[in-house]
Amino acid sequence: MKKMSIFRTVVAFVLALGLQSAFAHTALTGSVPPKDSTVSSPSVMMLSFGGEVRLVRLSLTGSNGEVDIGFTPVATASTSFHVPMPFLQAGAYVVNWTAIGDDGHSVSNEFGFTVDPNAPAAVMDHSNMSHGDAHSHDESHSHDH
């Protein structure tokens, strides 16, 4: 009985390590505009990931609903993605994204930013995307293949 308990513990530990490394390569490591920032209307949205992923969903929502950013899912894997942005009115916005790693593992998350015409231009900031942010409970992990 004791051997079975140890076996289960070891299996659970190995699975947890495997899942952690799977999540790491799909983690968002930086963005423009940065998470929780206040910026003037950005001319481009940039997302950087911890490894090569396919960005399959990217949406932007403001107080008046979804903003048409003309995103088309990408078939080619990359570590960074740039999407031209329309002029954004002052207000709060939420970016929702879904990326798929090379193993088929899907990760979805969101982050917000605020547009203020008097704020500085948006620049890439990796410091606000900690490892903890990449694996927060807000993320949805899927194993669809």
Coordinates of N, CA and C in Angstrom, one line a residue:
M1 N 0.8 -1.2 0.0 CA 0.0 0.0 0.0 C 0.9 1.3 0.0
K2 N 1.9 1.2 0.8 CA 2.8 2.4 0.9 C 3.5 2.6 -0.4
K3 N 3.9 1.5 -1.1 CA 4.6 1.7 -2.4 C 3.7 2.3 -3.4
M4 N 2.4 2.0 -3.4 CA 1.4 2.6 -4.3 C 1.3 4.1 -4.1
S5 N 1.3 4.5 -2.8 CA 1.2 5.9 -2.5 C 2.4 6.7 -3.0
I6 N 3.6 6.1 -2.8 CA 4.8 6.7 -3.3 C 4.8 6.8 -4.8
F7 N 4.3 5.8 -5.5 CA 4.2 5.8 -6.9 C 3.3 6.9 -7.4
R8 N 2.2 7.0 -6.8 CA 1.2 8.0 -7.2 C 1.8 9.4 -7.0
T9 N 2.5 9.6 -5.9 CA 3.2 10.9 -5.6 C 4.2 11.2 -6.7
V10 N 5.0 10.3 -7.0 CA 6.0 10.5 -8.1 C 5.4 10.8 -9.4
V11 N 4.3 10.0 -9.8 CA 3.6 10.3 -11.0 C 3.0 11.7 -11.1
A12 N 2.4 12.1 -10.0 CA 1.8 13.4 -9.9 C 2.9 14.5 -10.1
F13 N 4.0 14.3 -9.4 CA 5.1 15.2 -9.5 C 5.6 15.3 -11.0
V14 N 5.9 14.2 -11.6 CA 6.4 14.2 -13.0 C 5.4 14.9 -13.9
L15 N 4.1 14.6 -13.8 CA 3.1 15.2 -14.6 C 3.0 16.7 -14.4
A16 N 3.2 17.2 -13.1 CA 3.2 18.6 -12.8 C 4.4 19.3 -13.5
L17 N 5.5 18.6 -13.5 CA 6.7 19.2 -14.1 C 6.5 19.3 -15.6
G18 N 5.9 18.3 -16.2 CA 5.7 18.3 -17.6 C 4.7 19.4 -18.0
L19 N 3.7 19.6 -17.2 CA 2.7 20.6 -17.5 C 3.3 22.0 -17.4
Q20 N 4.2 22.2 -16.3 CA 4.8 23.5 -16.1 C 5.7 23.8 -17.3
S21 N 6.4 22.9 -17.9 CA 7.3 23.2 -19.0 C 6.4 23.5 -20.2
A22 N 5.3 22.8 -20.4 CA 4.4 23.0 -21.5 C 3.8 24.4 -21.4
F23 N 3.5 24.9 -20.2 CA 2.9 26.2 -20.1 C 4.0 27.3 -20.3
A24 N 5.2 27.0 -20.0 CA 6.3 28.0 -20.1 C 6.5 28.4 -21.5
H25 N 6.4 27.5 -22.5 CA 6.7 27.9 -23.9 C 5.6 28.7 -24.5
T26 N 4.4 28.7 -23.9 CA 3.3 29.5 -24.4 C 3.0 30.7 -23.5
A27 N 3.9 31.0 -22.6 CA 3.7 32.1 -21.7 C 4.0 33.4 -22.4
L28 N 3.1 34.4 -22.2 CA 3.3 35.8 -22.7 C 4.4 36.4 -21.8
T29 N 5.5 36.8 -22.5 CA 6.6 37.4 -21.7 C 6.7 38.9 -21.8
G30 N 5.9 39.5 -22.7 CA 6.0 41.0 -22.9 C 4.9 41.4 -23.9
S31 N 4.5 42.7 -23.8 CA 3.5 43.2 -24.8 C 3.7 44.7 -24.9
V32 N 3.1 45.2 -26.0 CA 2.9 46.6 -26.3 C 1.5 46.7 -26.7
P33 N 0.7 47.4 -26.0 CA 1.0 48.1 -24.8 C 1.2 47.1 -23.6
P34 N 2.0 47.5 -22.6 CA 2.2 46.6 -21.5 C 1.0 46.4 -20.7
K35 N 1.0 45.3 -20.0 CA -0.1 44.9 -19.1 C -0.3 46.1 -18.1
D36 N -1.6 46.5 -17.8 CA -2.0 47.5 -16.8 C -1.3 48.8 -17.0
S37 N -0.9 49.1 -18.3 CA -0.3 50.4 -18.5 C -1.3 51.5 -19.0
T38 N -0.9 52.7 -18.9 CA -1.6 53.8 -19.5 C -0.8 54.5 -20.5
V39 N -1.3 54.5 -21.8 CA -0.5 54.9 -22.9 C -1.3 55.7 -23.9
S40 N -0.7 56.5 -24.8 CA -1.4 57.1 -25.9 C -1.8 56.0 -26.8
S41 N -2.7 56.3 -27.8 CA -3.2 55.3 -28.7 C -2.0 54.6 -29.4
P42 N -1.8 53.3 -29.2 CA -0.7 52.6 -29.8 C -0.9 52.4 -31.3
S43 N 0.1 52.5 -32.1 CA 0.0 52.3 -33.5 C 0.1 50.8 -33.9
V44 N 0.6 50.0 -32.9 CA 0.8 48.6 -33.2 C 0.7 47.9 -31.8
M45 N 0.1 46.6 -31.9 CA 0.1 45.8 -30.7 C 1.1 44.7 -30.9
M46 N 2.0 44.5 -29.9 CA 3.0 43.5 -30.0 C 2.9 42.5 -28.9
L47 N 3.0 41.2 -29.2 CA 3.0 40.2 -28.1 C 4.2 39.3 -28.3
S48 N 4.9 39.1 -27.2 CA 6.1 38.3 -27.2 C 5.9 37.1 -26.2
F49 N 6.3 35.9 -26.7 CA 6.1 34.7 -26.0 C 7.4 34.0 -25.6
G50 N 7.4 33.1 -24.6 CA 8.6 32.4 -24.1 C 9.1 31.4 -25.1
G51 N 8.4 31.1 -26.2 CA 8.9 30.1 -27.2 C 8.0 30.3 -28.4
E52 N 8.3 29.5 -29.4 CA 7.5 29.7 -30.7 C 6.1 29.1 -30.5
V53 N 5.1 29.9 -30.8 CA 3.7 29.6 -30.8 C 3.0 30.0 -32.0
R54 N 1.8 29.5 -32.2 CA 0.9 30.0 -33.3 C -0.1 30.8 -32.6
L55 N -0.3 32.1 -32.9 CA -1.3 32.9 -32.3 C -2.6 32.7 -33.1
V56 N -3.6 32.1 -32.4 CA -4.8 31.7 -33.2 C -6.0 32.6 -32.8
R57 N -5.9 33.4 -31.8 CA -7.0 34.3 -31.4 C -6.4 35.5 -30.8
L58 N -6.8 36.7 -31.3 CA -6.4 38.0 -30.7 C -7.6 38.9 -30.8
S59 N -8.1 39.4 -29.7 CA -9.2 40.4 -29.8 C -8.9 41.5 -28.8
L60 N -9.5 42.6 -29.1 CA -9.4 43.8 -28.3 C -10.8 44.4 -28.1
T61 N -11.1 44.6 -26.8 CA -12.5 45.0 -26.4 C -12.3 46.3 -25.6
G62 N -13.1 47.3 -25.9 CA -13.2 48.6 -25.2 C -14.5 48.8 -24.6
S63 N -14.8 50.0 -24.1 CA -16.1 50.3 -23.5 C -17.2 50.2 -24.5
N64 N -17.0 50.4 -25.8 CA -18.0 50.3 -26.8 C -18.1 48.9 -27.5
G65 N -17.4 47.9 -26.9 CA -17.4 46.6 -27.5 C -16.1 46.3 -28.2
E66 N -16.2 45.2 -29.0 CA -15.0 44.7 -29.7 C -14.5 45.7 -30.7
V67 N -13.2 45.9 -30.7 CA -12.5 46.8 -31.7 C -12.0 45.9 -32.9
D68 N -12.3 46.3 -34.1 CA -11.8 45.5 -35.2 C -10.4 45.8 -35.5
I69 N -9.5 44.8 -35.2 CA -8.1 45.0 -35.4 C -7.6 44.2 -36.6
G70 N -8.5 43.5 -37.3 CA -8.2 42.8 -38.5 C -7.3 41.6 -38.3
F71 N -7.3 41.0 -37.1 CA -6.5 39.9 -36.8 C -6.9 38.6 -37.6
T72 N -6.0 38.0 -38.2 CA -6.2 36.7 -38.8 C -5.3 35.6 -38.2
P73 N -5.8 34.5 -37.8 CA -5.0 33.5 -37.1 C -3.7 33.2 -38.0
V74 N -2.6 32.9 -37.3 CA -1.4 32.7 -38.0 C -1.0 31.2 -38.0
A75 N -0.6 30.8 -39.2 CA -0.3 29.4 -39.4 C 1.2 29.1 -39.0
T76 N 2.0 30.1 -39.1 CA 3.4 30.0 -38.8 C 3.7 30.3 -37.3
A77 N 4.5 29.5 -36.7 CA 4.9 29.7 -35.3 C 6.0 30.8 -35.2
S78 N 5.9 31.6 -34.2 CA 6.9 32.7 -33.9 C 6.9 33.0 -32.4
T79 N 7.9 33.7 -32.0 CA 8.0 34.2 -30.6 C 7.4 35.6 -30.4
S80 N 7.1 36.3 -31.5 CA 6.5 37.6 -31.4 C 5.6 37.9 -32.6
F81 N 4.6 38.7 -32.3 CA 3.6 39.0 -33.3 C 3.3 40.5 -33.2
H82 N 3.1 41.1 -34.4 CA 2.9 42.6 -34.5 C 1.6 42.8 -35.2
V83 N 0.7 43.5 -34.7 CA -0.6 43.8 -35.3 C -0.9 45.3 -35.4
P84 N -1.0 45.8 -36.6 CA -1.3 47.3 -36.7 C -2.6 47.6 -36.0
M85 N -2.6 48.7 -35.3 CA -3.8 49.1 -34.6 C -4.5 50.3 -35.1
P86 N -5.8 50.4 -35.1 CA -6.6 51.6 -35.4 C -6.4 52.6 -34.3
F87 N -6.7 53.8 -34.6 CA -6.7 54.9 -33.5 C -7.7 54.5 -32.5
L88 N -7.3 54.5 -31.2 CA -8.1 54.1 -30.1 C -8.5 55.4 -29.3
Q89 N -9.8 55.5 -29.0 CA -10.3 56.6 -28.2 C -9.8 56.3 -26.7
A90 N -9.8 57.4 -25.9 CA -9.5 57.3 -24.5 C -10.4 56.3 -23.8
G91 N -9.8 55.5 -22.9 CA -10.6 54.5 -22.2 C -9.9 53.3 -21.9
A92 N -10.5 52.3 -21.2 CA -9.9 51.1 -20.9 C -10.2 50.0 -21.9
Y93 N -9.2 49.2 -22.2 CA -9.2 48.1 -23.2 C -8.7 46.8 -22.6
V94 N -9.3 45.7 -23.1 CA -8.8 44.3 -22.7 C -8.4 43.6 -24.0
V95 N -7.2 43.0 -23.9 CA -6.7 42.2 -25.0 C -6.9 40.7 -24.6
N96 N -7.5 39.9 -25.4 CA -7.7 38.5 -25.2 C -6.9 37.8 -26.3
W97 N -6.2 36.7 -25.9 CA -5.4 36.0 -26.8 C -5.4 34.5 -26.5
T98 N -5.2 33.7 -27.6 CA -5.0 32.3 -27.5 C -3.8 31.9 -28.4
A99 N -2.9 31.2 -27.8 CA -1.7 30.7 -28.6 C -1.6 29.2 -28.4
I100 N -1.1 28.5 -29.4 CA -0.8 27.1 -29.4 C 0.6 26.8 -29.6
G101 N 1.2 26.0 -28.7 CA 2.6 25.7 -28.7 C 2.9 24.6 -29.7
D102 N 4.1 24.2 -29.9 CA 4.5 23.2 -30.9 C 4.0 21.8 -30.6
D103 N 3.6 21.6 -29.3 CA 3.1 20.3 -28.9 C 1.6 20.3 -29.0
G104 N 0.9 21.4 -29.5 CA -0.5 21.4 -29.6 C -1.2 21.9 -28.4
H105 N -0.5 22.3 -27.3 CA -1.0 22.8 -26.1 C -1.5 24.2 -26.3
S106 N -2.7 24.5 -25.9 CA -3.3 25.8 -26.1 C -3.4 26.6 -24.7
V107 N -3.0 27.9 -24.8 CA -3.1 28.7 -23.6 C -3.8 30.0 -24.0
S108 N -4.8 30.4 -23.2 CA -5.5 31.6 -23.4 C -5.4 32.5 -22.1
N109 N -5.3 33.8 -22.4 CA -5.3 34.8 -21.3 C -5.7 36.1 -21.8
E110 N -5.7 37.1 -20.9 CA -6.1 38.5 -21.2 C -5.3 39.4 -20.3
F111 N -5.2 40.6 -20.8 CA -4.6 41.7 -20.0 C -5.2 43.0 -20.5
G112 N -5.1 44.0 -19.6 CA -5.8 45.3 -19.9 C -4.8 46.4 -20.0
F113 N -5.2 47.5 -20.6 CA -4.4 48.7 -20.6 C -5.4 49.9 -20.8
T114 N -4.9 51.1 -20.6 CA -5.8 52.3 -20.7 C -5.2 53.2 -21.7
V115 N -6.0 53.8 -22.5 CA -5.5 54.8 -23.5 C -5.9 56.2 -22.9
D116 N -4.9 57.0 -22.9 CA -5.0 58.4 -22.4 C -4.2 59.3 -23.4
P117 N -4.8 60.2 -24.1 CA -4.1 60.9 -25.1 C -2.9 61.7 -24.6
N118 N -2.9 62.0 -23.3 CA -1.8 62.7 -22.7 C -0.7 61.8 -22.1
A119 N -0.8 60.5 -22.3 CA 0.1 59.5 -21.8 C 1.3 59.4 -22.8
P120 N 2.4 58.8 -22.3 CA 3.5 58.6 -23.2 C 3.2 57.4 -24.2
A121 N 3.9 57.3 -25.3 CA 3.7 56.2 -26.2 C 4.1 54.9 -25.6
A122 N 3.4 53.8 -26.1 CA 3.6 52.5 -25.5 C 5.0 51.9 -26.0
V123 N 5.7 51.3 -25.0 CA 6.9 50.6 -25.3 C 6.9 49.2 -24.7
M124 N 7.7 48.3 -25.2 CA 7.8 46.9 -24.7 C 8.3 46.9 -23.3
D125 N 7.6 46.2 -22.4 CA 8.0 46.1 -21.0 C 7.9 44.7 -20.6
H126 N 9.0 44.0 -20.5 CA 9.0 42.6 -20.1 C 8.9 42.5 -18.5
S127 N 9.2 43.5 -17.8 CA 9.2 43.4 -16.3 C 7.9 43.1 -15.7
N128 N 6.8 43.5 -16.4 CA 5.5 43.3 -15.8 C 4.8 42.0 -16.1
M129 N 5.6 41.1 -16.9 CA 5.1 39.8 -17.2 C 5.9 38.8 -16.5
S130 N 5.7 38.6 -15.2 CA 6.5 37.7 -14.4 C 6.0 36.3 -14.7
H131 N 6.8 35.3 -14.3 CA 6.5 33.9 -14.5 C 5.2 33.6 -13.9
G132 N 4.9 34.2 -12.7 CA 3.6 34.0 -12.1 C 2.4 34.5 -12.9
D133 N 2.6 35.6 -13.6 CA 1.5 36.1 -14.5 C 1.2 35.1 -15.6
A134 N 2.3 34.5 -16.1 CA 2.1 33.6 -17.2 C 1.3 32.3 -16.8
H135 N 1.3 32.0 -15.6 CA 0.6 30.8 -15.1 C -0.5 31.1 -14.1
S136 N -1.1 32.3 -14.2 CA -2.1 32.7 -13.3 C -3.4 31.9 -13.4
H137 N -4.2 31.9 -12.5 CA -5.5 31.1 -12.5 C -6.4 31.7 -13.6
D138 N -6.1 32.9 -14.1 CA -6.9 33.5 -15.2 C -6.7 32.8 -16.5
E139 N -5.6 32.0 -16.6 CA -5.4 31.3 -17.9 C -6.2 30.1 -18.0
S140 N -6.5 29.8 -19.2 CA -7.3 28.6 -19.5 C -6.4 27.7 -20.4
H141 N -6.1 26.5 -19.9 CA -5.3 25.6 -20.6 C -6.1 24.5 -21.2
S142 N -5.8 24.2 -22.5 CA -6.6 23.2 -23.2 C -5.6 22.2 -23.8
H143 N -6.0 21.0 -23.9 CA -5.2 20.0 -24.6 C -5.9 19.5 -25.9
D144 N -6.6 20.4 -26.5 CA -7.2 20.0 -27.8 C -6.1 19.9 -28.8
H145 N -6.2 18.9 -29.7 CA -5.2 18.7 -30.7 C -5.9 18.8 -32.1

